[in-house]
């Protein structure tokens, strides 16, 4: 017999776990949560320092790759997405960045009414348990634990912050509060030494609720539609196709790749695209899969004079000791993602708010852990974070098992290329400050010979990697290319919503887990018909002379 639920949520990722918690909270609604992956209890997921393993493990991640990217020398870029309880919050780098206040004001300007910064801030606070306690900007009673790892014990973290100040930039003690711009400590979603994924924060405490059903190993095939109304979901478990019906709503939280693909599999999308893929058109909605955005980054690497970097901890014995300490006490190097200082700066005068982000790492090693510098080194990950290039997620066929085509068109827009030139030149200037004199011992990458625009552009095309922040492929708004409205309802289809990072109108300046969780917290109130949380009218610190200056030590 086909089961009936009030709500069906597709995807137990950063958004889906939040919704499962909030929609079952009052005990009045029966909720089904579908997830293709399985348990997130692996030590490699729970131990923060092991972050590179789950992302590159087929069991825990969809190992998507893009089509050849024409502006990156036709490279096919890796685009992993979580396939496990917690979704990408169980495989990500655990960096907690909300984004700049202006990023959310920009959403409202793009037609997402009620999603400006002051409207979103109460939901950031609601989600969070900030280790230093509550204030105007930070929450202390939410499910999501946020801290600074090992409090920057390694001196290289503080050297990076000091170098930024010496280069003429401001310091910010909390980039998630009033002032994003500047250099300071970085925050991570870790609680009591363990990864604090959306699954751990929102799902683990409620798994025994009688009104919540969780089915893992369930791959959604399509949304069941009748007369442009979502009736339920067809899904496959152990090779058998099943269906469930929704009395109230179906909510897609399958992420920026999965949600547009599932809409297209269901016959919702651009008419010509669907017909070409052999899918019967149920509703022409041309924006589905369009507007795709992502962050790129590369590693600026230097040799280190002193043997204080993580490159000295990569042997089997050292790794074993780190792992043993973590298992016994949940502290030490195993209890951090190692990105403990950071910065947000503007690439040039005339840029109103930061568009470059830094993650500092006291090691010279690839993000996936596959290649490390032979010796001691350190690096800073840097990227131009407000790209103007746009791509698409496009259904390849009517077969749900066939991955969609993913094309970001990275660096298509000339301003994105200029942004990365600024990344190279500004970063060099920062690392050459005297704060690094006792540590810096020569540039590994890009290399001192990379100087001209042409040389930088060629290096960037070959060296940049995705920062794993795909988003915006089912954008929120009211224009012809919008997929959902400001209530997260799919345009033209009743009883169907999308709630995940795909509905961002534009990509924020920062990592995406925090704003995705915020979006789900806020959407839950929309779904339940609750009055939105009160705006806080919190002050935002901005550079008043942004049109004339690129940096100032005091903002």
Coordinates of C-alpha atoms in Angstrom, one line a residue:
X1 CA 0.0 0.0 0.0
X2 CA 1.2 3.5 -0.8
X3 CA 1.9 5.4 2.4
X4 CA 0.5 8.9 2.9
X5 CA 2.4 11.7 4.8
X6 CA 1.8 15.3 5.3
X7 CA 5.2 16.3 4.0
X8 CA 7.7 14.4 1.9
X9 CA 11.3 15.8 2.0
X10 CA 13.7 14.5 -0.7
X11 CA 17.3 14.7 0.5
X12 CA 18.6 14.5 4.0
X13 CA 21.3 17.1 3.5
X14 CA 22.0 20.5 5.1
X15 CA 18.5 21.7 4.3
X16 CA 16.5 18.4 4.5
X17 CA 17.7 17.6 8.0
X18 CA 16.6 21.0 9.2
X19 CA 13.2 20.6 7.7
X20 CA 12.7 17.1 9.1
X21 CA 13.4 18.5 12.6
X22 CA 11.3 21.7 12.3
X23 CA 8.3 20.1 10.5
X24 CA 7.9 17.3 13.1
X25 CA 8.5 19.6 16.1
X26 CA 4.9 20.2 17.0
X27 CA 4.0 16.5 16.6
X28 CA 1.0 17.4 14.3
X29 CA 2.6 16.4 11.0
X30 CA 3.6 13.1 9.6
X31 CA 6.9 13.5 7.6
X32 CA 8.8 11.2 5.3
X33 CA 12.5 11.9 4.7
X34 CA 14.1 10.2 1.7
X35 CA 17.9 9.9 1.4
X36 CA 19.9 7.9 -1.3
X37 CA 22.9 7.5 1.0
X38 CA 23.2 5.7 4.4
X39 CA 24.7 6.2 7.8
X40 CA 27.1 9.0 8.6
X41 CA 28.7 7.3 11.6
X42 CA 32.0 6.5 9.9
X43 CA 35.0 7.7 11.9
X44 CA 36.2 9.4 8.7
X45 CA 33.1 11.6 8.7
X46 CA 33.0 12.3 12.4
X47 CA 36.8 13.1 12.8
X48 CA 37.3 16.6 11.5
X49 CA 40.9 16.2 10.3
X50 CA 39.8 13.3 8.0
X51 CA 37.7 15.7 5.9
X52 CA 39.4 14.8 2.6
X53 CA 38.3 11.1 2.8
X54 CA 34.5 11.1 2.7
X55 CA 34.5 13.7 -0.1
X56 CA 36.5 11.4 -2.3
X57 CA 34.7 8.1 -1.3
X58 CA 31.9 6.8 -3.6
X59 CA 29.9 5.5 -0.7
X60 CA 29.5 9.0 0.8
X61 CA 29.5 11.3 -2.3
X62 CA 28.1 11.6 -5.8
X63 CA 31.3 11.9 -7.8
X64 CA 30.0 14.3 -10.4
X65 CA 32.3 15.9 -13.0
X66 CA 31.5 18.8 -15.3
X67 CA 31.5 18.8 -19.0
X68 CA 34.8 20.1 -20.4
X69 CA 35.0 23.7 -19.2
X70 CA 35.9 25.8 -22.2
X71 CA 37.5 28.7 -20.3
X72 CA 39.7 26.3 -18.2
X73 CA 41.5 24.7 -21.0
X74 CA 38.6 22.2 -21.4
X75 CA 39.3 20.6 -18.0
X76 CA 36.6 18.4 -16.5
X77 CA 36.1 19.7 -12.9
X78 CA 35.3 17.5 -9.9
X79 CA 31.9 18.3 -8.3
X80 CA 31.3 15.9 -5.4
X81 CA 27.9 16.1 -3.6
X82 CA 27.0 14.4 -0.3
X83 CA 25.3 11.0 -0.6
X84 CA 24.9 10.2 3.1
X85 CA 22.8 11.4 6.0
X86 CA 23.8 15.0 6.4
X87 CA 24.4 15.3 2.7
X88 CA 27.3 17.6 1.8
X89 CA 27.5 18.8 5.5
X90 CA 28.9 15.3 6.2
X91 CA 31.7 15.5 3.6
X92 CA 32.5 19.2 3.5
X93 CA 35.4 21.2 5.1
X94 CA 33.2 22.3 8.0
X95 CA 34.0 26.0 7.4
X96 CA 31.2 28.2 8.9
X97 CA 30.8 31.5 6.9
X98 CA 27.4 33.2 6.6
X99 CA 28.3 35.6 3.9
X100 CA 28.3 39.3 3.8
X101 CA 25.2 41.2 4.8
X102 CA 25.1 42.8 1.4
X103 CA 24.9 39.3 -0.2
X104 CA 21.4 38.9 1.3
X105 CA 20.3 42.4 0.5
X106 CA 21.3 41.5 -3.1
X107 CA 18.9 38.5 -2.9
X108 CA 16.1 40.8 -2.2
X109 CA 17.1 43.1 -5.1
X110 CA 16.9 40.0 -7.3
X111 CA 13.3 39.5 -6.3
X112 CA 13.5 37.3 -3.2
X113 CA 11.3 39.5 -1.0
X114 CA 11.9 39.1 2.7
X115 CA 15.3 37.6 2.3
X116 CA 17.4 40.7 3.0
X117 CA 20.1 40.5 5.7
X118 CA 18.0 41.8 8.6
X119 CA 15.3 39.2 7.8
X120 CA 17.8 36.3 7.6
X121 CA 20.0 37.2 10.6
X122 CA 17.4 35.9 13.2
X123 CA 17.5 32.5 11.5
X124 CA 21.3 32.3 11.5
X125 CA 21.1 32.9 15.2
X126 CA 18.3 30.3 15.7
X127 CA 20.4 27.6 14.0
X128 CA 23.6 28.3 15.9
X129 CA 25.3 27.5 19.2
X130 CA 28.3 29.8 19.2
X131 CA 31.0 28.7 21.7
X132 CA 31.6 32.3 22.9
X133 CA 28.0 32.9 23.8
X134 CA 25.1 34.9 22.4
X135 CA 25.2 38.5 21.3
X136 CA 23.3 40.6 18.7
X137 CA 24.7 38.6 15.8
X138 CA 25.4 35.1 17.3
X139 CA 23.1 32.5 18.8
X140 CA 23.9 30.2 21.7
X141 CA 20.9 27.8 21.9
X142 CA 20.7 26.4 18.3
X143 CA 21.5 22.8 17.2
X144 CA 24.6 23.7 15.1
X145 CA 27.9 23.9 17.1
X146 CA 30.4 26.5 15.9
X147 CA 33.9 27.2 17.2
X148 CA 37.5 28.0 16.2
X149 CA 39.0 24.5 16.5
X150 CA 42.3 24.7 18.4
X151 CA 42.3 28.4 19.0
X152 CA 45.1 29.1 16.5
X153 CA 47.8 27.2 18.5
X154 CA 50.1 27.1 15.4
X155 CA 51.9 30.5 15.2
X156 CA 51.4 30.6 11.4
X157 CA 47.7 31.4 11.8
X158 CA 48.4 34.5 13.7
X159 CA 51.2 35.4 11.3
X160 CA 48.7 35.5 8.5
X161 CA 46.4 37.8 10.4
X162 CA 49.3 40.1 11.4
X163 CA 50.6 40.1 7.8
X164 CA 47.2 41.3 6.6
X165 CA 47.3 44.2 9.0
X166 CA 50.8 45.1 8.0
X167 CA 49.6 45.1 4.3
X168 CA 47.0 47.8 5.4
X169 CA 43.9 45.7 5.9
X170 CA 41.6 45.8 8.8
X171 CA 41.3 43.1 11.5
X172 CA 37.9 41.6 12.3
X173 CA 37.3 39.5 15.4
X174 CA 34.1 38.0 14.0
X175 CA 33.5 38.0 10.3
X176 CA 30.1 36.5 10.9
X177 CA 29.0 39.5 13.0
X178 CA 29.0 43.2 12.1
X179 CA 32.2 43.3 10.0
X180 CA 33.1 40.7 7.5
X181 CA 35.9 42.6 5.8
X182 CA 39.4 42.0 7.3
X183 CA 41.6 39.3 8.7
X184 CA 40.8 37.1 11.7
X185 CA 40.0 33.7 13.2
X186 CA 37.9 31.3 11.2
X187 CA 34.9 29.4 12.4
X188 CA 34.0 25.8 11.9
X189 CA 31.0 23.5 12.5
X190 CA 32.6 21.3 15.1
X191 CA 31.1 20.4 18.5
X192 CA 33.0 18.6 21.3
X193 CA 35.7 17.7 18.9
X194 CA 33.4 16.0 16.3
X195 CA 32.0 17.2 13.0
X196 CA 28.7 18.9 13.6
X197 CA 26.9 18.1 10.4
X198 CA 23.2 18.8 9.8
X199 CA 22.5 15.2 10.5
X200 CA 24.2 15.3 13.9
X201 CA 22.8 18.7 14.8
X202 CA 19.2 18.3 13.5
X203 CA 18.5 14.6 12.8
X204 CA 20.2 12.6 15.6
X205 CA 18.2 14.2 18.4
X206 CA 14.8 13.5 16.7
X207 CA 15.2 10.1 15.0
X208 CA 12.8 8.5 17.5
X209 CA 9.9 10.9 16.8
X210 CA 6.9 8.8 16.0
X211 CA 5.8 11.2 13.3
X212 CA 9.1 11.0 11.3
X213 CA 10.0 8.2 8.9
X214 CA 13.5 8.1 7.4
X215 CA 14.2 5.9 4.5
X216 CA 17.9 5.6 3.4
X217 CA 19.0 3.9 0.2
X218 CA 16.1 5.6 -1.5
X219 CA 16.8 7.3 -4.8
X220 CA 14.0 9.6 -6.0
X221 CA 12.9 9.0 -9.5
X222 CA 10.4 11.8 -10.0
X223 CA 7.7 13.9 -8.4
X224 CA 4.2 12.5 -9.0
X225 CA 2.1 15.3 -10.6
X226 CA -1.6 15.6 -11.5
X227 CA -3.1 18.8 -13.0
X228 CA 0.1 20.7 -12.0
X229 CA -0.1 19.6 -8.4
X230 CA 2.5 17.6 -6.6
X231 CA 0.9 14.4 -5.3
X232 CA 3.9 12.5 -4.0
X233 CA 7.3 11.0 -4.9
X234 CA 8.3 7.9 -6.8
X235 CA 11.6 6.4 -5.5
X236 CA 13.6 3.3 -5.8
X237 CA 14.9 1.2 -2.9
X238 CA 16.9 -2.0 -3.4
X239 CA 16.0 -1.9 -7.1
X240 CA 12.3 -1.8 -6.5
X241 CA 10.2 1.3 -7.4
X242 CA 7.9 2.6 -4.7
X243 CA 5.8 5.7 -4.2
X244 CA 4.6 7.8 -1.3
X245 CA 1.9 10.4 -1.3
X246 CA 1.9 13.9 0.3
X247 CA -1.3 15.3 1.7
X248 CA 0.3 18.8 2.1
X249 CA 3.5 19.2 0.2
X250 CA 6.5 17.7 -1.5
X251 CA 9.8 19.5 -0.7
X252 CA 12.9 19.0 -2.8
X253 CA 16.1 19.4 -0.8
X254 CA 18.4 17.4 -3.1
X255 CA 20.9 20.1 -3.6
X256 CA 22.0 22.4 -6.5
X257 CA 22.6 19.4 -8.8
X258 CA 19.9 17.0 -7.5
X259 CA 16.9 19.4 -7.2
X260 CA 17.0 20.8 -10.8
X261 CA 17.6 17.3 -12.1
X262 CA 14.7 15.9 -10.2
X263 CA 12.4 18.7 -11.4
X264 CA 13.5 17.9 -15.0
X265 CA 12.9 14.2 -14.5
X266 CA 9.4 15.1 -13.4
X267 CA 8.7 17.1 -16.5
X268 CA 9.3 20.5 -15.0
X269 CA 11.8 22.7 -16.9
X270 CA 12.6 24.2 -20.2
X271 CA 10.3 22.6 -22.8
X272 CA 12.9 22.1 -25.5
X273 CA 15.4 20.6 -23.0
X274 CA 12.9 18.1 -21.7
X275 CA 11.7 17.0 -25.1
X276 CA 15.3 16.5 -26.2
X277 CA 15.9 14.3 -23.2
X278 CA 12.7 12.3 -23.9
X279 CA 10.8 13.6 -20.9
X280 CA 7.1 14.4 -21.2
X281 CA 6.6 18.1 -20.4
X282 CA 4.4 18.7 -17.4
X283 CA 5.2 22.4 -16.9
X284 CA 7.4 24.8 -18.9
X285 CA 9.7 26.5 -16.5
X286 CA 12.8 27.7 -18.4
X287 CA 14.9 28.7 -15.3
X288 CA 15.2 25.1 -14.0
X289 CA 18.9 24.3 -13.9
X290 CA 20.0 27.7 -15.2
X291 CA 21.9 30.4 -13.3
X292 CA 24.4 27.8 -11.9
X293 CA 27.2 29.4 -9.9
X294 CA 30.2 28.2 -7.9
X295 CA 33.4 29.4 -6.3
X296 CA 36.8 28.7 -7.7
X297 CA 40.0 28.8 -5.6
X298 CA 43.7 27.9 -5.9
X299 CA 46.5 27.3 -3.4
X300 CA 49.2 29.9 -2.9
X301 CA 52.0 27.8 -1.4
X302 CA 55.3 28.7 0.3
X303 CA 58.1 26.7 1.8
X304 CA 58.5 27.1 5.6
X305 CA 61.8 27.7 7.4
X306 CA 60.6 26.1 10.6
X307 CA 59.4 22.5 11.1
X308 CA 56.1 23.6 12.5
X309 CA 53.7 22.7 9.7
X310 CA 51.3 19.8 9.2
X311 CA 53.6 18.4 6.5
X312 CA 55.5 16.9 9.4
X313 CA 52.4 15.0 10.6
X314 CA 51.6 13.1 7.4
X315 CA 53.5 9.9 8.3
X316 CA 51.6 6.7 9.4
X317 CA 52.9 7.0 13.0
X318 CA 52.0 10.7 13.3
X319 CA 48.6 10.0 11.8
X320 CA 48.1 7.1 14.1
X321 CA 48.9 9.2 17.2
X322 CA 46.6 12.0 16.1
X323 CA 43.8 9.5 15.5
X324 CA 44.3 7.7 18.8
X325 CA 44.2 10.9 20.7
X326 CA 41.0 11.9 19.0
X327 CA 39.4 8.6 19.7
X328 CA 40.3 8.8 23.3
X329 CA 39.7 12.5 24.1
X330 CA 38.2 14.2 20.9
X331 CA 40.8 16.9 20.9
X332 CA 44.2 17.7 19.4
X333 CA 44.9 17.9 15.7
X334 CA 42.2 15.4 15.0
X335 CA 39.5 17.8 16.2
X336 CA 40.0 20.7 13.7
X337 CA 39.7 21.2 10.0
X338 CA 43.0 23.2 10.2
X339 CA 41.5 26.3 8.6
X340 CA 41.8 28.4 11.7
X341 CA 42.5 31.9 10.3
X342 CA 41.0 33.6 7.2
X343 CA 40.3 36.9 5.5
X344 CA 37.8 38.7 3.3
X345 CA 39.0 41.6 1.2
X346 CA 37.9 43.6 -1.8
X347 CA 39.7 43.1 -5.0
X348 CA 39.8 46.8 -6.1
X349 CA 38.3 50.2 -5.4
X350 CA 34.7 50.4 -6.5
X351 CA 33.8 47.0 -5.1
X352 CA 31.4 47.7 -2.3
X353 CA 31.9 44.6 -0.2
X354 CA 34.4 41.8 -0.1
X355 CA 34.7 39.6 -3.1
X356 CA 37.9 37.7 -2.2
X357 CA 38.1 35.0 0.5
X358 CA 41.2 33.4 2.1
X359 CA 41.4 30.1 4.1
X360 CA 44.8 29.8 5.7
X361 CA 46.4 26.3 6.2
X362 CA 49.7 25.5 8.0
X363 CA 50.5 22.9 5.4
X364 CA 51.3 22.7 1.7
X365 CA 49.0 20.0 0.5
X366 CA 46.1 19.4 -1.9
X367 CA 42.6 19.7 -0.5
X368 CA 41.9 16.1 -1.3
X369 CA 45.1 15.0 0.5
X370 CA 46.6 13.3 -2.5
X371 CA 49.7 15.4 -3.0
X372 CA 51.8 17.2 -0.4
X373 CA 55.0 19.2 -0.7
X374 CA 58.1 17.2 0.3
X375 CA 59.2 19.3 3.2
X376 CA 57.6 22.0 5.4
X377 CA 55.3 24.5 3.9
X378 CA 52.1 26.5 4.3
X379 CA 49.4 27.7 1.9
X380 CA 46.5 30.0 1.7
X381 CA 43.4 29.1 -0.4
X382 CA 42.2 32.2 -2.3
X383 CA 39.3 32.7 -4.6
X384 CA 37.3 35.5 -6.3
X385 CA 34.0 34.9 -4.7
X386 CA 31.4 37.0 -6.6
X387 CA 31.6 35.5 -10.1
X388 CA 29.6 36.8 -13.0
X389 CA 29.9 33.6 -15.1
X390 CA 26.8 31.4 -15.2
X391 CA 26.3 27.8 -16.1
X392 CA 23.6 25.1 -16.1
X393 CA 22.5 21.7 -14.9
X394 CA 20.8 19.9 -17.8
X395 CA 19.1 16.5 -17.9
X396 CA 20.8 14.1 -20.2
X397 CA 18.0 11.5 -20.6
X398 CA 14.8 10.3 -18.9
X399 CA 16.8 7.7 -17.0
X400 CA 17.1 8.8 -13.4
X401 CA 20.3 6.8 -13.0
X402 CA 22.1 8.9 -15.7
X403 CA 23.8 11.9 -14.2
X404 CA 22.9 15.3 -15.6
X405 CA 25.2 17.4 -17.6
X406 CA 27.0 20.1 -15.5
X407 CA 28.5 23.1 -17.0
X408 CA 29.7 26.1 -14.9
X409 CA 31.4 28.1 -17.6
X410 CA 34.0 29.1 -15.1
X411 CA 35.9 32.3 -16.0
X412 CA 33.6 33.0 -18.9
X413 CA 33.2 36.6 -17.7
X414 CA 36.2 39.0 -18.1
X415 CA 35.7 40.4 -14.6
X416 CA 36.1 36.9 -13.1
X417 CA 39.5 36.7 -14.8
X418 CA 40.5 40.1 -13.5
X419 CA 39.4 39.0 -10.0
X420 CA 41.9 36.1 -10.1
X421 CA 44.7 38.3 -11.3
X422 CA 44.0 40.4 -8.2
X423 CA 44.0 37.3 -6.1
X424 CA 47.6 36.5 -7.2
X425 CA 49.0 40.0 -6.8
X426 CA 47.3 40.9 -3.5
X427 CA 48.1 37.5 -1.9
X428 CA 51.8 37.8 -2.8
X429 CA 51.9 41.3 -1.2
X430 CA 50.3 39.9 2.0
X431 CA 52.7 36.9 2.4
X432 CA 55.7 39.1 1.7
X433 CA 55.0 41.2 4.9
X434 CA 57.5 41.0 7.8
X435 CA 55.1 38.9 9.9
X436 CA 56.2 35.9 7.7
X437 CA 59.9 36.7 7.7
X438 CA 60.7 34.0 10.3
X439 CA 58.6 31.4 8.3
X440 CA 58.6 32.2 4.6
X441 CA 61.2 30.4 2.5
X442 CA 60.3 30.8 -1.1
X443 CA 57.2 30.5 -3.2
X444 CA 56.2 27.0 -4.4
X445 CA 53.1 27.9 -6.3
X446 CA 52.4 29.9 -8.5
X447 CA 56.2 30.5 -8.6
X448 CA 58.0 33.8 -8.8
X449 CA 58.2 33.7 -12.6
X450 CA 54.5 34.0 -12.9
X451 CA 54.1 37.8 -13.2
X452 CA 52.4 39.1 -16.3
X453 CA 48.6 39.0 -16.9
X454 CA 49.1 36.3 -19.5
X455 CA 51.2 34.2 -17.2
X456 CA 48.8 34.6 -14.3
X457 CA 45.8 33.7 -16.5
X458 CA 47.5 30.6 -17.8
X459 CA 48.4 29.5 -14.3
X460 CA 44.9 30.1 -13.0
X461 CA 43.3 28.1 -15.8
X462 CA 45.4 25.1 -14.9
X463 CA 45.5 25.5 -11.1
X464 CA 42.0 26.5 -10.0
X465 CA 39.8 24.0 -8.4
X466 CA 36.2 24.1 -7.4
X467 CA 35.6 25.3 -3.8
X468 CA 32.7 22.9 -3.9
X469 CA 30.0 25.6 -3.6
X470 CA 27.6 24.9 -6.5
X471 CA 24.3 26.8 -6.1
X472 CA 21.7 29.1 -7.6
X473 CA 20.3 26.5 -10.2
X474 CA 16.6 26.9 -9.1
X475 CA 16.8 30.6 -8.2
X476 CA 14.2 32.4 -6.0
X477 CA 12.5 35.4 -7.5
X478 CA 9.7 36.6 -9.7
X479 CA 11.3 37.1 -13.1
X480 CA 10.9 34.8 -16.1
X481 CA 13.9 32.6 -15.1
X482 CA 13.0 32.2 -11.4
X483 CA 12.0 28.7 -10.3
X484 CA 10.6 29.4 -6.9
X485 CA 8.9 32.4 -5.3
X486 CA 9.9 34.0 -2.0
X487 CA 7.9 31.4 -0.1
X488 CA 10.1 28.7 -1.8
X489 CA 7.1 27.4 -3.8
X490 CA 7.8 26.3 -7.4
X491 CA 6.2 28.7 -9.9
X492 CA 3.2 27.2 -11.6
X493 CA 3.0 23.9 -9.5
X494 CA 0.9 23.6 -6.4
X495 CA 2.2 21.8 -3.3
X496 CA 5.8 21.7 -4.4
X497 CA 8.8 23.6 -3.0
X498 CA 12.5 23.6 -3.3
X499 CA 14.6 24.3 -0.2
X500 CA 18.4 24.1 -0.5
X501 CA 21.3 26.2 -1.9
X502 CA 19.8 25.8 -5.4
X503 CA 17.3 28.6 -4.6
X504 CA 19.9 31.2 -3.9
X505 CA 19.5 34.0 -6.4
X506 CA 23.3 34.8 -6.3
X507 CA 26.2 33.1 -4.6
X508 CA 27.3 34.7 -1.2
X509 CA 30.9 35.7 -0.4
X510 CA 31.7 32.6 1.7
X511 CA 31.1 28.9 2.2
X512 CA 27.6 27.7 1.6
X513 CA 26.7 25.4 4.5
X514 CA 25.7 28.2 6.9
X515 CA 23.4 30.0 4.5
X516 CA 21.8 26.7 3.4
X517 CA 20.9 25.9 6.9
X518 CA 19.6 29.4 7.5
X519 CA 17.4 29.1 4.3
X520 CA 15.9 25.9 5.6
X521 CA 15.2 27.4 9.1
X522 CA 13.4 30.3 7.5
X523 CA 11.6 28.1 4.9
X524 CA 10.3 25.9 7.7
X525 CA 8.4 28.9 9.1
X526 CA 7.0 29.7 5.7
X527 CA 5.9 26.1 5.3
X528 CA 4.2 26.0 8.7
X529 CA 2.6 29.4 8.2
X530 CA 4.4 30.9 11.2
X531 CA 5.1 34.6 11.6
X532 CA 8.7 35.3 10.6
X533 CA 11.1 36.0 13.4
X534 CA 11.5 39.7 14.2
X535 CA 14.2 41.7 12.3
X536 CA 17.1 42.7 14.6
X537 CA 18.2 45.9 12.8
X538 CA 21.8 45.0 13.6
X539 CA 24.4 47.5 12.5
X540 CA 26.6 46.4 9.6
X541 CA 30.2 47.8 9.3
X542 CA 31.1 48.8 5.8
X543 CA 34.0 50.6 4.2
X544 CA 32.6 54.1 3.6
X545 CA 35.2 55.0 1.0
X546 CA 34.8 51.8 -1.0
X547 CA 34.6 53.7 -4.3
X548 CA 38.0 55.2 -3.7
X549 CA 40.1 52.7 -1.7
X550 CA 40.8 49.0 -1.9
X551 CA 41.9 48.7 1.8
X552 CA 42.2 50.5 5.1
X553 CA 43.4 49.3 8.4
X554 CA 40.4 50.9 10.2
X555 CA 36.9 50.5 8.8

